[in-house]
Amino acid sequence: MTRVRFAPSPTGYLHIGGARTALFNWLFARRTQGTFILRIEDTDEVRSTPDSVQAIFSSLSWLGLDWEEGPDPSGVGDRGGLGPYFQAKRAEQGMYKPFTDKLMAEGRAYDCYCTPEELEEMRRRAQLEKRPPRYDGRCRRVSEKQKKDFQAQGRRPVVRFKMPEEGVTEFEDLVHGKVSFENRLLYDFILVKASGFPTYNFACVVDDVEMKITHVIRGDDHISNTPLQIQLYGALKWEGKIPEFAHLSMILGPDGTRLSKRHGATSTLEYKNAGYLPEALRNYLALLGWSTPDSQQLFEWEELQQRFSFSGCQKSPATFDPQKLLWMNGEYLRKLSPEELLSRARSFLESESWARGLSNGMLLKAMTLEREKFKLLAEVPRLVDFFFKEVEYDPKAVEKVLKTSGTASVLKGLKVVLKGLTPFDEKGLENCIRAFSKSEGLKTGQVFHPVRVAVSGRTQGPSLFGMLEVLGKEKVLSRIDSALKFCSS
């Protein structure tokens, strides 16, 4: 059975690249009737935080990426029987030590006493000599006497893996095809830090074996880690347990550089707070580095699960386009029923004092008129607030429309006509206002524009006649009175 894992490091919020990796793992698990596992790789003792862990839980839950095995978000126990699913807890329980001891006993690992200063000098010299800045293996040959001297100096060793110096490490990647590395260009990577905590390359191999992971799906920034890990599998006699690897293409910003904060929001929860729908973000993330032969853009959730495959994954970097995501979110918003749209926008509306206590019926009428303009849930309050609060007249609209010669007489004349209109509905309003324009010898724009600005304070908005009906006769007449104060005499 397929078993995949998403293994974020809780050193910050879940960013877009991590969310894409989680999504592809989840989709592959669903497509193959497999298991999706969440594992928290918190071996960075300094930067890992509980807040970041909670942000990962919240982000995945919001995106609908539930996990069969992993930490329980409530903090009580684990889902699944192969935990703990926090690497720090696994380290504290000594779950990596037997494998360190085995590698040391068999001469595949060694203590390294090099100081940070010595390592920096090593890097500097390599750069000057135009060599790859790799560890030179000097502690492979440390004598027992030197070890004692280093220990007397208070040096605490790290444990390094002894990498073969000849041969080639190869693997077949599900996205990139055959990938090959010359062992002489690899390096003796650290297995265990001086603190006693395992490093990423060590812990993930042990955990992937013990959690029976069949496929490792991750960003292609990890390709260079893969030969190190494959060598470690071999040293631990786990050749038959090496998972299949799929390295996903890098995500770039619109300017062609690696996606970062300068391109806008990178945290998944920022998109939630901005008013994006999880289903829209999922759809968009799926298209970052993956496509179907027919270049389909919009997918139902079940359809996406059925169609995802590595054959559609591209090797070249994907470009994150904020405008395309915004367009896609608008498409998803318009697919919602009015009632569902109101439900999704409720948290944004409740932050506005004018919206508290309003009936669903009134909000639904206003939102239905404007729904074609919504691209973000966060826009909903701003686009419908004029229906319910005092009009705030846009200074530019006042100058351009209300202060135009003749506007006052238009509004005064129309007010008289509207006052006697019954019923005050969309069809009747259109007939009435068009008839008024014709009788006064005016173009419709000479009437429509002043009325719109008078009742909404804006030059743009929903259908004029539908807007007037929702506002109601009393409010329309009152707002025309207010607008006349701005008109030139």
C-alpha positions as a Python dict, from the first residue, in 0.01 Angstrom:
ca = {
    (1, 'M'): (0, 0, 0),
    (2, 'T'): (116, 353, -80),
    (3, 'R'): (235, 548, 223),
    (4, 'V'): (343, 910, 182),
    (5, 'R'): (438, 1173, 434),
    (6, 'F'): (438, 1550, 454),
    (7, 'A'): (716, 1645, 692),
    (8, 'P'): (738, 2021, 752),
    (9, 'S'): (983, 2191, 982),
    (10, 'P'): (791, 2411, 1231),
    (11, 'T'): (1020, 2712, 1204),
    (12, 'G'): (759, 2946, 1060),
    (13, 'Y'): (419, 2944, 898),
    (14, 'L'): (332, 2695, 626),
    (15, 'H'): (430, 2870, 304),
    (16, 'I'): (293, 2821, -46),
    (17, 'G'): (569, 2582, -149),
    (18, 'G'): (506, 2361, 153),
    (19, 'A'): (132, 2368, 93),
    (20, 'R'): (189, 2256, -269),
    (21, 'T'): (407, 1968, -146),
    (22, 'A'): (141, 1864, 107),
    (23, 'L'): (-127, 1879, -162),
    (24, 'F'): (66, 1661, -408),
    (25, 'N'): (135, 1404, -136),
    (26, 'W'): (-232, 1405, -36),
    (27, 'L'): (-355, 1374, -396),
    (28, 'F'): (-119, 1085, -468),
    (29, 'A'): (-234, 906, -152),
    (30, 'R'): (-598, 948, -251),
    (31, 'R'): (-536, 845, -613),
    (32, 'T'): (-368, 522, -498),
    (33, 'Q'): (-597, 453, -198),
    (34, 'G'): (-292, 504, 22),
    (35, 'T'): (-213, 670, 354),
    (36, 'F'): (-119, 1036, 408),
    (37, 'I'): (104, 1088, 711),
    (38, 'L'): (193, 1416, 882),
    (39, 'R'): (531, 1419, 1056),
    (40, 'I'): (673, 1726, 1229),
    (41, 'E'): (1047, 1754, 1173),
    (42, 'D'): (1132, 1974, 1472),
    (43, 'T'): (1497, 1886, 1526),
    (44, 'D'): (1594, 2254, 1493),
    (45, 'E'): (1578, 2316, 1867),
    (46, 'V'): (1628, 2693, 1834),
    (47, 'R'): (1383, 2784, 1559),
    (48, 'S'): (1103, 2529, 1606),
    (49, 'T'): (803, 2674, 1792),
    (50, 'P'): (463, 2550, 1913),
    (51, 'D'): (297, 2841, 1729),
    (52, 'S'): (443, 2718, 1401),
    (53, 'V'): (315, 2367, 1471),
    (54, 'Q'): (-35, 2503, 1527),
    (55, 'A'): (-10, 2710, 1208),
    (56, 'I'): (74, 2391, 1015),
    (57, 'F'): (-227, 2214, 1166),
    (58, 'S'): (-455, 2512, 1089),
    (59, 'S'): (-329, 2551, 733),
    (60, 'L'): (-369, 2184, 642),
    (61, 'S'): (-712, 2168, 804),
    (62, 'W'): (-827, 2482, 621),
    (63, 'L'): (-706, 2337, 291),
    (64, 'G'): (-894, 2012, 361),
    (65, 'L'): (-577, 1800, 367),
    (66, 'D'): (-661, 1561, 648),
    (67, 'W'): (-404, 1306, 762),
    (68, 'E'): (-468, 945, 862),
    (69, 'E'): (-153, 924, 1074),
    (70, 'G'): (31, 1194, 1262),
    (71, 'P'): (-13, 1424, 1560),
    (72, 'D'): (-364, 1486, 1683),
    (73, 'P'): (-422, 1865, 1661),
    (74, 'S'): (-597, 1854, 1998),
    (75, 'G'): (-262, 1765, 2152),
    (76, 'V'): (-390, 1435, 2286),
    (77, 'G'): (-193, 1139, 2153),
    (78, 'D'): (-135, 1048, 1791),
    (79, 'R'): (-330, 921, 1495),
    (80, 'G'): (-167, 595, 1395),
    (81, 'G'): (56, 349, 1573),
    (82, 'L'): (404, 441, 1443),
    (83, 'G'): (456, 759, 1644),
    (84, 'P'): (562, 975, 1801),
    (85, 'Y'): (523, 1189, 1491),
    (86, 'F'): (739, 1470, 1628),
    (87, 'Q'): (1107, 1405, 1560),
    (88, 'A'): (1211, 1584, 1880),
    (89, 'K'): (1005, 1337, 2082),
    (90, 'R'): (1154, 1048, 1889),
    (91, 'A'): (1502, 1182, 1964),
    (92, 'E'): (1422, 1225, 2333),
    (93, 'Q'): (1308, 863, 2343),
    (94, 'G'): (1640, 751, 2193),
    (95, 'M'): (1486, 619, 1873),
    (96, 'Y'): (1782, 725, 1655),
    (97, 'K'): (2066, 617, 1886),
    (98, 'P'): (2074, 246, 1789),
    (99, 'F'): (2135, 343, 1429),
    (100, 'T'): (2407, 591, 1523),
    (101, 'D'): (2576, 322, 1732),
    (102, 'K'): (2552, 73, 1444),
    (103, 'L'): (2712, 313, 1196),
    (104, 'M'): (2989, 402, 1442),
    (105, 'A'): (3059, 35, 1523),
    (106, 'E'): (3083, -56, 1155),
    (107, 'G'): (3310, 235, 1067),
    (108, 'R'): (3048, 417, 858),
    (109, 'A'): (3038, 718, 1092),
    (110, 'Y'): (3286, 907, 1308),
    (111, 'D'): (3313, 1185, 1566),
    (112, 'C'): (3405, 1525, 1424),
    (113, 'Y'): (3556, 1785, 1660),
    (114, 'C'): (3599, 2070, 1411),
    (115, 'T'): (3503, 2413, 1543),
    (116, 'P'): (3280, 2658, 1354),
    (117, 'E'): (3589, 2869, 1290),
    (118, 'E'): (3775, 2575, 1139),
    (119, 'L'): (3479, 2488, 919),
    (120, 'E'): (3455, 2848, 800),
    (121, 'E'): (3825, 2852, 716),
    (122, 'M'): (3773, 2526, 526),
    (123, 'R'): (3493, 2687, 323),
    (124, 'R'): (3696, 3002, 260),
    (125, 'R'): (3998, 2807, 136),
    (126, 'A'): (3779, 2595, -93),
    (127, 'Q'): (3629, 2907, -245),
    (128, 'L'): (3973, 3060, -302),
    (129, 'E'): (4085, 2741, -472),
    (130, 'K'): (3757, 2726, -666),
    (131, 'R'): (3661, 2390, -517),
    (132, 'P'): (3316, 2286, -390),
    (133, 'P'): (3287, 2402, -26),
    (134, 'R'): (3267, 2051, 121),
    (135, 'Y'): (3397, 1909, 446),
    (136, 'D'): (3746, 1772, 386),
    (137, 'G'): (3715, 1467, 610),
    (138, 'R'): (4003, 1559, 839),
    (139, 'C'): (3839, 1406, 1150),
    (140, 'R'): (3824, 1066, 980),
    (141, 'R'): (4187, 1029, 1083),
    (142, 'V'): (4175, 1167, 1439),
    (143, 'S'): (4371, 955, 1689),
    (144, 'E'): (4249, 861, 2036),
    (145, 'K'): (4501, 1103, 2187),
    (146, 'Q'): (4370, 1388, 1971),
    (147, 'K'): (4015, 1301, 2074),
    (148, 'K'): (4111, 1327, 2440),
    (149, 'D'): (4285, 1659, 2377),
    (150, 'F'): (3978, 1795, 2201),
    (151, 'Q'): (3754, 1676, 2483),
    (152, 'A'): (3985, 1839, 2737),
    (153, 'Q'): (3941, 2164, 2544),
    (154, 'G'): (3566, 2128, 2594),
    (155, 'R'): (3491, 2047, 2232),
    (156, 'R'): (3167, 1854, 2180),
    (157, 'P'): (3172, 1638, 1868),
    (158, 'V'): (2914, 1595, 1600),
    (159, 'V'): (2875, 1257, 1432),
    (160, 'R'): (2947, 1251, 1058),
    (161, 'F'): (2862, 988, 800),
    (162, 'K'): (3162, 848, 612),
    (163, 'M'): (3072, 893, 246),
    (164, 'P'): (3232, 662, -15),
    (165, 'E'): (3495, 850, -214),
    (166, 'E'): (3453, 654, -535),
    (167, 'G'): (3167, 543, -752),
    (168, 'V'): (2831, 694, -838),
    (169, 'T'): (2499, 725, -655),
    (170, 'E'): (2199, 703, -886),
    (171, 'F'): (1824, 694, -851),
    (172, 'E'): (1520, 707, -1078),
    (173, 'D'): (1311, 1012, -999),
    (174, 'L'): (939, 1003, -1083),
    (175, 'V'): (958, 1359, -1217),
    (176, 'H'): (1316, 1409, -1336),
    (177, 'G'): (1400, 1059, -1454),
    (178, 'K'): (1751, 918, -1393),
    (179, 'V'): (1961, 1134, -1158),
    (180, 'S'): (2327, 1062, -1094),
    (181, 'F'): (2591, 1199, -850),
    (182, 'E'): (2962, 1125, -832),
    (183, 'N'): (3042, 1019, -477),
    (184, 'R'): (3371, 1214, -476),
    (185, 'L'): (3168, 1533, -503),
    (186, 'L'): (2949, 1445, -205),
    (187, 'Y'): (3051, 1513, 154),
    (188, 'D'): (3059, 1360, 500),
    (189, 'F'): (2732, 1505, 626),
    (190, 'I'): (2641, 1541, 991),
    (191, 'L'): (2420, 1269, 1136),
    (192, 'V'): (2397, 1392, 1494),
    (193, 'K'): (2454, 1747, 1616),
    (194, 'A'): (2664, 1832, 1921),
    (195, 'S'): (2335, 1874, 2111),
    (196, 'G'): (2260, 1506, 2050),
    (197, 'F'): (1972, 1582, 1812),
    (198, 'P'): (1970, 1412, 1471),
    (199, 'T'): (1996, 1617, 1154),
    (200, 'Y'): (1738, 1620, 879),
    (201, 'N'): (1918, 1375, 651),
    (202, 'F'): (1959, 1119, 927),
    (203, 'A'): (1623, 1146, 1101),
    (204, 'C'): (1414, 1143, 786),
    (205, 'V'): (1577, 822, 660),
    (206, 'V'): (1522, 641, 991),
    (207, 'D'): (1166, 770, 1019),
    (208, 'D'): (1077, 693, 659),
    (209, 'V'): (1185, 332, 712),
    (210, 'E'): (1014, 293, 1048),
    (211, 'M'): (695, 458, 919),
    (212, 'K'): (707, 237, 606),
    (213, 'I'): (707, 526, 360),
    (214, 'T'): (683, 406, -1),
    (215, 'H'): (712, 741, -183),
    (216, 'V'): (894, 1060, -86),
    (217, 'I'): (737, 1357, -263),
    (218, 'R'): (914, 1686, -194),
    (219, 'G'): (1059, 1999, -355),
    (220, 'D'): (1351, 1969, -592),
    (221, 'D'): (1569, 2168, -353),
    (222, 'H'): (1604, 1828, -182),
    (223, 'I'): (1752, 1651, -486),
    (224, 'S'): (2104, 1713, -354),
    (225, 'N'): (2006, 1547, -24),
    (226, 'T'): (1885, 1232, -196),
    (227, 'P'): (2226, 1071, -274),
    (228, 'L'): (2333, 1129, 87),
    (229, 'Q'): (2018, 956, 209),
    (230, 'I'): (2051, 668, -38),
    (231, 'Q'): (2405, 607, 87),
    (232, 'L'): (2269, 602, 441),
    (233, 'Y'): (2003, 347, 344),
    (234, 'G'): (2281, 128, 211),
    (235, 'A'): (2503, 167, 517),
    (236, 'L'): (2211, 57, 738),
    (237, 'K'): (2138, -242, 509),
    (238, 'W'): (1805, -92, 405),
    (239, 'E'): (1851, -106, 28),
    (240, 'G'): (1518, -287, -9),
    (241, 'K'): (1339, -12, 184),
    (242, 'I'): (1447, 284, -26),
    (243, 'P'): (1128, 469, -126),
    (244, 'E'): (1057, 604, -470),
    (245, 'F'): (1142, 973, -502),
    (246, 'A'): (950, 1250, -676),
    (247, 'H'): (1106, 1595, -664),
    (248, 'L'): (865, 1874, -750),
    (249, 'S'): (972, 2176, -954),
    (250, 'M'): (1071, 2498, -783),
    (251, 'I'): (815, 2780, -755),
    (252, 'L'): (927, 3119, -886),
    (253, 'G'): (775, 3462, -851),
    (254, 'P'): (651, 3661, -1153),
    (255, 'D'): (997, 3816, -1189),
    (256, 'G'): (1165, 3478, -1231),
    (257, 'T'): (1331, 3467, -890),
    (258, 'R'): (1250, 3219, -616),
    (259, 'L'): (912, 3288, -455),
    (260, 'S'): (952, 3498, -141),
    (261, 'K'): (777, 3762, 69),
    (262, 'R'): (873, 4036, -175),
    (263, 'H'): (625, 3880, -420),
    (264, 'G'): (339, 3910, -170),
    (265, 'A'): (186, 3669, 78),
    (266, 'T'): (370, 3339, 114),
    (267, 'S'): (197, 3204, 426),
    (268, 'T'): (-104, 2984, 355),
    (269, 'L'): (-303, 3144, 637),
    (270, 'E'): (-245, 3489, 485),
    (271, 'Y'): (-451, 3375, 189),
    (272, 'K'): (-726, 3259, 423),
    (273, 'N'): (-725, 3596, 599),
    (274, 'A'): (-730, 3779, 265),
    (275, 'G'): (-1053, 3604, 167),
    (276, 'Y'): (-941, 3326, -65),
    (277, 'L'): (-1140, 3003, -70),
    (278, 'P'): (-949, 2686, 19),
    (279, 'E'): (-1087, 2507, -287),
    (280, 'A'): (-957, 2787, -513),
    (281, 'L'): (-611, 2783, -355),
    (282, 'R'): (-599, 2402, -381),
    (283, 'N'): (-689, 2418, -749),
    (284, 'Y'): (-428, 2684, -817),
    (285, 'L'): (-153, 2505, -621),
    (286, 'A'): (-222, 2187, -817),
    (287, 'L'): (-135, 2374, -1137),
    (288, 'L'): (205, 2484, -1005),
    (289, 'G'): (422, 2224, -1171),
    (290, 'W'): (145, 1991, -1288),
    (291, 'S'): (-98, 1990, -1578),
    (292, 'T'): (-327, 1766, -1780),
    (293, 'P'): (-282, 1698, -2154),
    (294, 'D'): (-578, 1925, -2229),
    (295, 'S'): (-444, 2207, -2002),
    (296, 'Q'): (-761, 2209, -1795),
    (297, 'Q'): (-764, 2494, -1541),
    (298, 'L'): (-1065, 2447, -1312),
    (299, 'F'): (-1123, 2118, -1133),
    (300, 'E'): (-1381, 1981, -899),
    (301, 'W'): (-1210, 1844, -586),
    (302, 'E'): (-1297, 1482, -661),
    (303, 'E'): (-1187, 1523, -1022),
    (304, 'L'): (-848, 1655, -912),
    (305, 'Q'): (-799, 1349, -692),
    (306, 'Q'): (-881, 1119, -982),
    (307, 'R'): (-663, 1290, -1243),
    (308, 'F'): (-343, 1367, -1052),
    (309, 'S'): (-36, 1171, -1162),
    (310, 'F'): (340, 1227, -1178),
    (311, 'S'): (329, 1200, -1556),
    (312, 'G'): (177, 1548, -1556),
    (313, 'C'): (450, 1698, -1335),
    (314, 'Q'): (698, 1926, -1508),
    (315, 'K'): (1072, 1950, -1450),
    (316, 'S'): (1103, 2322, -1518),
    (317, 'P'): (1018, 2578, -1248),
    (318, 'A'): (657, 2687, -1203),
    (319, 'T'): (565, 3056, -1186),
    (320, 'F'): (333, 3181, -916),
    (321, 'D'): (92, 3431, -1072),
    (322, 'P'): (-109, 3625, -809),
    (323, 'Q'): (-345, 3761, -1074),
    (324, 'K'): (-434, 3415, -1199),
    (325, 'L'): (-503, 3301, -843),
    (326, 'L'): (-725, 3607, -790),
    (327, 'W'): (-915, 3529, -1110),
    (328, 'M'): (-957, 3168, -1006),
    (329, 'N'): (-1086, 3268, -664),
    (330, 'G'): (-1346, 3489, -828),
    (331, 'E'): (-1457, 3195, -1042),
    (332, 'Y'): (-1501, 2981, -733),
    (333, 'L'): (-1689, 3256, -548),
    (334, 'R'): (-1938, 3285, -832),
    (335, 'K'): (-2003, 2910, -819),
    (336, 'L'): (-2131, 2941, -461),
    (337, 'S'): (-2501, 2978, -390),
    (338, 'P'): (-2596, 3316, -238),
    (339, 'E'): (-2650, 3148, 99),
    (340, 'E'): (-2312, 2975, 90),
    (341, 'L'): (-2140, 3296, -18),
    (342, 'L'): (-2292, 3477, 278),
    (343, 'S'): (-2185, 3200, 512),
    (344, 'R'): (-1824, 3215, 385),
    (345, 'A'): (-1818, 3596, 405),
    (346, 'R'): (-1975, 3609, 751),
    (347, 'S'): (-1648, 3642, 944),
    (348, 'F'): (-1546, 3938, 729),
    (349, 'L'): (-1887, 4104, 765),
    (350, 'E'): (-1895, 4059, 1143),
    (351, 'S'): (-1583, 4270, 1175),
    (352, 'E'): (-1791, 4568, 1054),
    (353, 'S'): (-2018, 4740, 1306),
    (354, 'W'): (-2280, 4825, 1044),
    (355, 'A'): (-2327, 4456, 957),
    (356, 'R'): (-2404, 4336, 1307),
    (357, 'G'): (-2768, 4256, 1359),
    (358, 'L'): (-2861, 4276, 991),
    (359, 'S'): (-3094, 4006, 867),
    (360, 'N'): (-2963, 3750, 621),
    (361, 'G'): (-3234, 3857, 379),
    (362, 'M'): (-3106, 4213, 347),
    (363, 'L'): (-2744, 4104, 315),
    (364, 'L'): (-2833, 3842, 55),
    (365, 'K'): (-3013, 4099, -160),
    (366, 'A'): (-2717, 4336, -155),
    (367, 'M'): (-2456, 4063, -209),
    (368, 'T'): (-2650, 3907, -496),
    (369, 'L'): (-2637, 4237, -684),
    (370, 'E'): (-2259, 4263, -646),
    (371, 'R'): (-2156, 3897, -668),
    (372, 'E'): (-2011, 3927, -1019),
    (373, 'K'): (-1753, 4171, -884),
    (374, 'F'): (-1636, 3964, -586),
    (375, 'K'): (-1286, 3823, -618),
    (376, 'L'): (-1212, 3795, -247),
    (377, 'L'): (-1434, 3738, 53),
    (378, 'A'): (-1259, 4032, 218),
    (379, 'E'): (-1404, 4259, -54),
    (380, 'V'): (-1764, 4179, 35),
    (381, 'P'): (-1807, 4436, 318),
    (382, 'R'): (-1651, 4719, 112),
    (383, 'L'): (-1867, 4649, -192),
    (384, 'V'): (-2200, 4633, -9),
    (385, 'D'): (-2152, 4865, 290),
    (386, 'F'): (-2319, 5165, 122),
    (387, 'F'): (-2650, 4979, 132),
    (388, 'F'): (-2650, 4984, 511),
    (389, 'K'): (-2437, 5272, 643),
    (390, 'E'): (-2434, 5646, 587),
    (391, 'V'): (-2317, 5735, 239),
    (392, 'E'): (-1953, 5834, 209),
    (393, 'Y'): (-1926, 6042, -107),
    (394, 'D'): (-1615, 5989, -314),
    (395, 'P'): (-1465, 6338, -367),
    (396, 'K'): (-1379, 6253, -727),
    (397, 'A'): (-1737, 6141, -792),
    (398, 'V'): (-1869, 6463, -641),
    (399, 'E'): (-1644, 6676, -863),
    (400, 'K'): (-1703, 6473, -1177),
    (401, 'V'): (-2078, 6414, -1146),
    (402, 'L'): (-2263, 6600, -873),
    (403, 'K'): (-2105, 6941, -939),
    (404, 'T'): (-2173, 6920, -1311),
    (405, 'S'): (-2407, 7191, -1436),
    (406, 'G'): (-2769, 7078, -1445),
    (407, 'T'): (-2728, 6789, -1201),
    (408, 'A'): (-2929, 6961, -927),
    (409, 'S'): (-3234, 7009, -1149),
    (410, 'V'): (-3211, 6648, -1269),
    (411, 'L'): (-3209, 6513, -915),
    (412, 'K'): (-3487, 6746, -798),
    (413, 'G'): (-3709, 6652, -1089),
    (414, 'L'): (-3640, 6281, -1053),
    (415, 'K'): (-3710, 6297, -681),
    (416, 'V'): (-4063, 6417, -748),
    (417, 'V'): (-4124, 6134, -995),
    (418, 'L'): (-3978, 5864, -769),
    (419, 'K'): (-4176, 5984, -470),
    (420, 'G'): (-4498, 5883, -643),
    (421, 'L'): (-4370, 5555, -788),
    (422, 'T'): (-4549, 5240, -674),
    (423, 'P'): (-4437, 4965, -661),
    (424, 'F'): (-4075, 5068, -608),
    (425, 'D'): (-3927, 4769, -787),
    (426, 'E'): (-3653, 4715, -1046),
    (427, 'K'): (-3877, 4702, -1352),
    (428, 'G'): (-4089, 4998, -1248),
    (429, 'L'): (-3781, 5202, -1161),
    (430, 'E'): (-3623, 5140, -1501),
    (431, 'N'): (-3940, 5237, -1688),
    (432, 'C'): (-3989, 5543, -1471),
    (433, 'I'): (-3633, 5678, -1495),
    (434, 'R'): (-3606, 5614, -1869),
    (435, 'A'): (-3940, 5792, -1923),
    (436, 'F'): (-3818, 6087, -1712),
    (437, 'S'): (-3499, 6111, -1921),
    (438, 'K'): (-3697, 6113, -2244),
    (439, 'S'): (-3947, 6371, -2121),
    (440, 'E'): (-3666, 6606, -2013),
    (441, 'G'): (-3478, 6560, -2340),
    (442, 'L'): (-3178, 6409, -2159),
    (443, 'K'): (-2948, 6122, -2248),
    (444, 'T'): (-2984, 5833, -2005),
    (445, 'G'): (-2629, 5883, -1882),
    (446, 'Q'): (-2715, 6238, -1776),
    (447, 'V'): (-2968, 6088, -1534),
    (448, 'F'): (-2825, 5746, -1446),
    (449, 'H'): (-2484, 5874, -1335),
    (450, 'P'): (-2611, 6146, -1099),
    (451, 'V'): (-2862, 5905, -941),
    (452, 'R'): (-2595, 5641, -886),
    (453, 'V'): (-2354, 5883, -718),
    (454, 'A'): (-2637, 6042, -517),
    (455, 'V'): (-2752, 5716, -358),
    (456, 'S'): (-2420, 5528, -330),
    (457, 'G'): (-2150, 5795, -326),
    (458, 'R'): (-1968, 5603, -604),
    (459, 'T'): (-1946, 5608, -981),
    (460, 'Q'): (-1943, 5229, -1004),
    (461, 'G'): (-2156, 4961, -846),
    (462, 'P'): (-2428, 4706, -917),
    (463, 'S'): (-2719, 4733, -1157),
    (464, 'L'): (-2871, 5078, -1098),
    (465, 'F'): (-3234, 4976, -1085),
    (466, 'G'): (-3174, 4667, -872),
    (467, 'M'): (-2968, 4880, -635),
    (468, 'L'): (-3247, 5136, -600),
    (469, 'E'): (-3501, 4862, -526),
    (470, 'V'): (-3284, 4710, -251),
    (471, 'L'): (-3218, 5052, -97),
    (472, 'G'): (-3591, 5127, -91),
    (473, 'K'): (-3784, 5446, -161),
    (474, 'E'): (-3729, 5617, 175),
    (475, 'K'): (-3352, 5574, 168),
    (476, 'V'): (-3323, 5672, -200),
    (477, 'L'): (-3516, 5995, -150),
    (478, 'S'): (-3320, 6079, 163),
    (479, 'R'): (-2988, 6024, -13),
    (480, 'I'): (-3092, 6240, -308),
    (481, 'D'): (-3155, 6519, -56),
    (482, 'S'): (-2809, 6465, 89),
    (483, 'A'): (-2649, 6469, -256),
    (484, 'L'): (-2819, 6800, -351),
    (485, 'K'): (-2599, 6971, -91),
    (486, 'F'): (-2298, 6899, -313),
    (487, 'C'): (-2459, 7013, -637),
    (488, 'S'): (-2375, 7346, -796),
    (489, 'S'): (-2664, 7590, -779),
}
